[in-house]
Every structure is written in C-alpha cells, then in structure tokens.
Amino acid sequence: MVADTVQKILDIELTWRITECGKIAASIAVKKDDEFPDLPRFGVRLFLDKKLDEVRYFGMGPQESYRDKHQSASHGLYRSKVSDMHEDYIKPQENGSHFDCDYVELANSQFGLTVVAEKSFSFNASGYTQEELEKTAHNYELTESDSTVLCIDYAMNGIGSNSCGPVVLDAYRFSEELFQFRFEMVPFVKE
C-alpha cells in the first residue's frame, strides 16, 4: 500500500474466504514500514445497502468511544439507527466510532449483516463518507451517501492529536508494526 507522494506505507497479505452460505472471512496480515509514522487507523470500509439502518452491537456505548476516550461509556448491548450514530460536528472528521466491540449487526426488517472478529474491534456506521465530512465546512452542507457506510477497524490512534489538545499518550497510540486482523461477515434473513 502506497500513497502518491510518499514511500511505501504497508505490506499487506489479504485473504478473502467465501463459503457456500455467504459468510465472508477476511484475514489481513500487515507489516508497516518502520520509517513511516503511526497510522491514524487501520480497517475496512464497506458501502452497504442504505436500507440497513438498524444497528445492534456489543461494545462501548451508547455514545461514541475511542481507545483514549471511553470512560463515560459502558460495555453492553446497544441498539440505534444509523442516523442517530452521527455526532453533529464536522471537525475532526472522525466521529461516531464505538470501541471494544465483540460484534456489530446492521439490519432492516428483512435482512442483515453481522460482523464478528477474533479480537475486539471498533466500528462506525454512518450515512456519510469520510470524504464528505472532510470537504464540508458546515453541517447544513452535508450530503448523505447512497449507502450505509460501515467501517470495521482493527485499531485507531487515540483522538488526542495536539491540534486541539494534548499529544496522544503512548498507551493510546496505534504504533504496531506487525499485526493481523481477522473478521467474518455473516449475512442473515429475518424470519
């Protein structure tokens, strides 16, 4: 993985395994270039059917939570609409993530998708893409995506960035140089 103007960032070996019942398993082995700074986050972004607007998850909630910002959250089973998970601020662009999740399920009245992982993960479900949040200066200018945007994150750097507060403490930095991320996506039909 490289960017247009910098050296190689990551070596990734990614394997997708799809079963006859539609379950998709991902196994991602990553080696970060040790000369590159800490990653802001690492995960997979999915564009799902907009009708998948009901969220159920077991993790930190009910409000957004991050590895360095979750003391006011509690670990439990939560339900929400995708539209209610958006935090109404533009800067920073990252918002609405949920830390330390065992699974997340997006559904409607007919069908859904469950995501589970070997280790706890963070997720974000939104009606907006990161690009839309990045380019928009005011909340009233936001344009919803044609999809439900689901981010499944192995890890995310802490929120503190020295731009609006202190530098991220070492305990909350995403500084791993070798890591593996395994998760499964399981579609289901409601009866």
mmCIF file of C-alpha atoms in Angstrom:
data_model
loop_
_atom_site.group_PDB
_atom_site.id
_atom_site.type_symbol
_atom_site.label_atom_id
_atom_site.label_comp_id
_atom_site.label_asym_id
_atom_site.label_seq_id
_atom_site.Cartn_x
_atom_site.Cartn_y
_atom_site.Cartn_z
ATOM 1 C CA MET A 1 0.000 0.000 0.000
ATOM 2 C CA VAL A 2 1.461 3.320 -1.076
ATOM 3 C CA ALA A 3 0.349 6.918 -1.375
ATOM 4 C CA ASP A 4 1.055 9.018 -4.468
ATOM 5 C CA THR A 5 3.729 11.196 -2.869
ATOM 6 C CA VAL A 6 5.365 9.076 -0.144
ATOM 7 C CA GLN A 7 7.253 5.847 0.233
ATOM 8 C CA LYS A 8 5.587 2.502 0.791
ATOM 9 C CA ILE A 9 3.441 2.522 3.932
ATOM 10 C CA LEU A 10 2.386 -1.113 4.394
ATOM 11 C CA ASP A 11 2.888 -4.626 3.082
ATOM 12 C CA ILE A 12 -0.454 -6.419 3.257
ATOM 13 C CA GLU A 13 -1.414 -10.015 2.643
ATOM 14 C CA LEU A 14 -5.190 -10.224 2.419
ATOM 15 C CA THR A 15 -7.211 -13.403 2.032
ATOM 16 C CA TRP A 16 -10.969 -13.431 1.488
ATOM 17 C CA ARG A 17 -12.773 -16.744 2.033
ATOM 18 C CA ILE A 18 -16.410 -17.026 0.952
ATOM 19 C CA THR A 19 -18.489 -20.033 1.996
ATOM 20 C CA GLU A 20 -21.458 -21.530 0.163
ATOM 21 C CA CYS A 21 -23.836 -19.976 2.746
ATOM 22 C CA GLY A 22 -22.487 -16.486 2.016
ATOM 23 C CA LYS A 23 -20.223 -15.973 5.035
ATOM 24 C CA ILE A 24 -17.147 -13.895 4.152
ATOM 25 C CA ALA A 25 -13.993 -14.286 6.241
ATOM 26 C CA ALA A 26 -11.123 -11.830 5.950
ATOM 27 C CA SER A 27 -7.585 -12.482 7.139
ATOM 28 C CA ILE A 28 -5.255 -9.493 6.866
ATOM 29 C CA ALA A 29 -1.559 -9.704 7.778
ATOM 30 C CA VAL A 30 0.160 -6.304 7.897
ATOM 31 C CA LYS A 31 3.750 -5.117 8.164
ATOM 32 C CA LYS A 32 4.094 -1.336 8.493
ATOM 33 C CA ASP A 33 7.222 0.364 7.186
ATOM 34 C CA ASP A 34 9.134 1.299 10.365
ATOM 35 C CA GLU A 35 10.132 4.660 8.871
ATOM 36 C CA PHE A 36 6.501 5.686 8.490
ATOM 37 C CA PRO A 37 4.790 7.428 11.451
ATOM 38 C CA ASP A 38 1.950 5.890 13.453
ATOM 39 C CA LEU A 39 -1.113 5.005 11.431
ATOM 40 C CA PRO A 40 -4.250 7.024 12.206
ATOM 41 C CA ARG A 41 -6.353 3.856 11.831
ATOM 42 C CA PHE A 42 -6.454 0.516 10.047
ATOM 43 C CA GLY A 43 -9.562 -1.262 8.914
ATOM 44 C CA VAL A 44 -12.003 -1.974 6.127
ATOM 45 C CA ARG A 45 -14.700 0.356 4.834
ATOM 46 C CA LEU A 46 -17.858 -1.148 3.347
ATOM 47 C CA PHE A 47 -20.635 0.505 1.370
ATOM 48 C CA LEU A 48 -23.832 -1.360 2.262
ATOM 49 C CA ASP A 49 -27.450 -1.117 1.191
ATOM 50 C CA LYS A 50 -28.919 2.122 2.564
ATOM 51 C CA LYS A 51 -31.867 0.087 3.905
ATOM 52 C CA LEU A 52 -29.532 -1.423 6.530
ATOM 53 C CA ASP A 53 -30.268 1.337 9.021
ATOM 54 C CA GLU A 54 -30.764 -0.559 12.298
ATOM 55 C CA VAL A 55 -27.588 -1.133 14.331
ATOM 56 C CA ARG A 56 -27.103 -3.538 17.204
ATOM 57 C CA TYR A 57 -23.694 -4.046 18.800
ATOM 58 C CA PHE A 58 -21.969 -5.372 21.891
ATOM 59 C CA GLY A 59 -19.245 -2.936 22.868
ATOM 60 C CA MET A 60 -18.690 0.502 24.370
ATOM 61 C CA GLY A 61 -21.672 2.819 24.138
ATOM 62 C CA PRO A 62 -24.153 4.271 23.853
ATOM 63 C CA GLN A 63 -22.218 7.415 22.792
ATOM 64 C CA GLU A 64 -19.109 7.373 20.621
ATOM 65 C CA SER A 65 -15.991 5.887 22.193
ATOM 66 C CA TYR A 66 -12.306 5.585 21.335
ATOM 67 C CA ARG A 67 -9.261 3.913 22.865
ATOM 68 C CA ASP A 68 -8.445 7.136 24.765
ATOM 69 C CA LYS A 69 -11.985 8.482 25.080
ATOM 70 C CA HIS A 70 -14.341 5.905 26.556
ATOM 71 C CA GLN A 71 -14.509 6.427 30.322
ATOM 72 C CA SER A 72 -18.062 7.816 30.113
ATOM 73 C CA ALA A 73 -19.189 4.798 28.060
ATOM 74 C CA SER A 74 -20.058 1.368 29.351
ATOM 75 C CA HIS A 75 -19.673 -2.074 27.814
ATOM 76 C CA GLY A 76 -23.008 -3.576 26.863
ATOM 77 C CA LEU A 77 -25.582 -4.395 24.202
ATOM 78 C CA TYR A 78 -26.838 -1.310 22.358
ATOM 79 C CA ARG A 79 -29.294 -0.560 19.562
ATOM 80 C CA SER A 80 -29.516 2.539 17.393
ATOM 81 C CA LYS A 81 -30.454 3.880 13.989
ATOM 82 C CA VAL A 82 -27.513 4.698 11.707
ATOM 83 C CA SER A 83 -28.702 8.317 11.504
ATOM 84 C CA ASP A 84 -28.582 8.611 15.317
ATOM 85 C CA MET A 85 -24.949 7.451 15.481
ATOM 86 C CA HIS A 86 -23.635 10.558 13.713
ATOM 87 C CA GLU A 87 -22.118 13.132 16.061
ATOM 88 C CA ASP A 88 -23.112 16.546 14.750
ATOM 89 C CA TYR A 89 -19.718 18.158 14.385
ATOM 90 C CA ILE A 90 -17.593 18.485 11.294
ATOM 91 C CA LYS A 91 -14.089 18.847 12.730
ATOM 92 C CA PRO A 92 -12.497 16.469 13.464
ATOM 93 C CA GLN A 93 -13.916 14.397 10.626
ATOM 94 C CA GLU A 94 -13.732 11.174 12.632
ATOM 95 C CA ASN A 95 -16.887 10.713 14.663
ATOM 96 C CA GLY A 96 -19.338 8.122 15.899
ATOM 97 C CA SER A 97 -16.897 5.250 16.396
ATOM 98 C CA HIS A 98 -17.522 2.565 19.018
ATOM 99 C CA PHE A 99 -14.540 0.959 20.760
ATOM 100 C CA ASP A 100 -14.033 -2.561 22.145
ATOM 101 C CA CYS A 101 -16.825 -4.292 20.209
ATOM 102 C CA ASP A 102 -17.362 -8.034 20.055
ATOM 103 C CA TYR A 103 -19.836 -7.805 17.175
ATOM 104 C CA VAL A 104 -21.934 -5.365 15.188
ATOM 105 C CA GLU A 105 -25.093 -6.096 13.255
ATOM 106 C CA LEU A 106 -26.731 -3.897 10.616
ATOM 107 C CA ALA A 107 -30.231 -4.859 9.554
ATOM 108 C CA ASN A 108 -33.628 -3.801 8.322
ATOM 109 C CA SER A 109 -36.978 -5.574 8.699
ATOM 110 C CA GLN A 110 -35.997 -8.293 6.200
ATOM 111 C CA PHE A 111 -32.256 -8.983 6.223
ATOM 112 C CA GLY A 112 -28.951 -8.013 7.773
ATOM 113 C CA LEU A 113 -25.225 -8.498 8.175
ATOM 114 C CA THR A 114 -23.302 -9.395 11.327
ATOM 115 C CA VAL A 115 -19.582 -8.689 11.707
ATOM 116 C CA VAL A 116 -17.549 -10.591 14.319
ATOM 117 C CA ALA A 117 -13.799 -10.716 14.917
ATOM 118 C CA GLU A 118 -11.237 -12.775 16.829
ATOM 119 C CA LYS A 119 -10.344 -9.715 18.923
ATOM 120 C CA SER A 120 -12.486 -6.751 19.840
ATOM 121 C CA PHE A 121 -12.632 -4.036 17.200
ATOM 122 C CA SER A 122 -14.040 -0.564 16.625
ATOM 123 C CA PHE A 123 -16.789 0.265 14.179
ATOM 124 C CA ASN A 124 -18.512 3.289 12.732
ATOM 125 C CA ALA A 125 -21.846 3.206 10.872
ATOM 126 C CA SER A 126 -22.757 6.407 9.064
ATOM 127 C CA GLY A 127 -24.843 7.932 6.342
ATOM 128 C CA TYR A 128 -21.808 9.993 5.306
ATOM 129 C CA THR A 129 -18.469 9.097 3.777
ATOM 130 C CA GLN A 130 -15.215 10.318 5.330
ATOM 131 C CA GLU A 131 -14.612 12.282 2.129
ATOM 132 C CA GLU A 132 -17.920 14.142 2.556
ATOM 133 C CA LEU A 133 -17.078 15.009 6.156
ATOM 134 C CA GLU A 134 -13.589 16.129 5.108
ATOM 135 C CA LYS A 135 -14.692 18.515 2.362
ATOM 136 C CA THR A 136 -17.697 20.044 4.147
ATOM 137 C CA ALA A 137 -17.207 23.226 6.145
ATOM 138 C CA HIS A 138 -20.700 23.409 7.718
ATOM 139 C CA ASN A 139 -23.156 20.756 8.931
ATOM 140 C CA TYR A 140 -26.007 22.029 6.753
ATOM 141 C CA GLU A 141 -23.858 21.379 3.646
ATOM 142 C CA LEU A 142 -23.562 17.619 4.304
ATOM 143 C CA THR A 143 -24.893 15.308 1.604
ATOM 144 C CA GLU A 144 -25.829 11.776 2.610
ATOM 145 C CA SER A 145 -24.237 8.851 0.830
ATOM 146 C CA ASP A 146 -26.336 6.496 -1.289
ATOM 147 C CA SER A 147 -25.069 3.750 1.034
ATOM 148 C CA THR A 148 -24.737 2.947 4.695
ATOM 149 C CA VAL A 149 -21.008 3.376 5.283
ATOM 150 C CA LEU A 150 -19.614 0.775 7.713
ATOM 151 C CA CYS A 151 -16.013 0.983 8.940
ATOM 152 C CA ILE A 152 -14.605 -2.056 10.734
ATOM 153 C CA ASP A 153 -11.354 -1.014 12.403
ATOM 154 C CA TYR A 154 -8.642 -3.230 13.820
ATOM 155 C CA ALA A 155 -7.273 -0.197 15.649
ATOM 156 C CA MET A 156 -7.388 3.561 15.677
ATOM 157 C CA ASN A 157 -4.907 6.053 17.063
ATOM 158 C CA GLY A 158 -6.162 7.939 20.092
ATOM 159 C CA ILE A 159 -8.113 11.135 19.485
ATOM 160 C CA GLY A 160 -5.652 13.488 21.241
ATOM 161 C CA SER A 161 -3.538 14.990 18.474
ATOM 162 C CA ASN A 162 -2.035 18.220 19.780
ATOM 163 C CA SER A 163 -4.243 20.074 17.262
ATOM 164 C CA CYS A 164 -6.989 20.660 19.827
ATOM 165 C CA GLY A 165 -5.452 19.193 22.962
ATOM 166 C CA PRO A 166 -2.508 17.183 24.255
ATOM 167 C CA VAL A 167 -0.359 14.792 22.243
ATOM 168 C CA VAL A 168 -1.653 11.203 22.224
ATOM 169 C CA LEU A 169 -0.207 9.340 25.194
ATOM 170 C CA ASP A 170 1.936 6.292 24.342
ATOM 171 C CA ALA A 171 -0.703 3.954 25.828
ATOM 172 C CA TYR A 172 -3.232 5.143 23.218
ATOM 173 C CA ARG A 173 -1.005 5.266 20.148
ATOM 174 C CA PHE A 174 -1.534 2.831 17.299
ATOM 175 C CA SER A 175 2.158 2.078 16.911
ATOM 176 C CA GLU A 176 2.086 -1.621 15.973
ATOM 177 C CA GLU A 177 4.328 -2.503 13.062
ATOM 178 C CA LEU A 178 3.238 -6.150 12.665
ATOM 179 C CA PHE A 179 -0.372 -7.174 13.182
ATOM 180 C CA GLN A 180 -3.150 -9.452 11.939
ATOM 181 C CA PHE A 181 -6.811 -8.579 11.612
ATOM 182 C CA ARG A 182 -9.335 -11.364 11.151
ATOM 183 C CA PHE A 183 -13.069 -10.886 10.968
ATOM 184 C CA GLU A 184 -16.144 -12.531 9.483
ATOM 185 C CA MET A 185 -19.230 -11.050 7.867
ATOM 186 C CA VAL A 186 -22.339 -13.206 8.108
ATOM 187 C CA PRO A 187 -25.485 -12.276 6.161
ATOM 188 C CA PHE A 188 -28.863 -13.311 7.562
ATOM 189 C CA VAL A 189 -32.547 -13.203 6.723
ATOM 190 C CA LYS A 190 -35.091 -12.313 9.385
ATOM 191 C CA GLU A 191 -37.983 -14.744 9.785
#
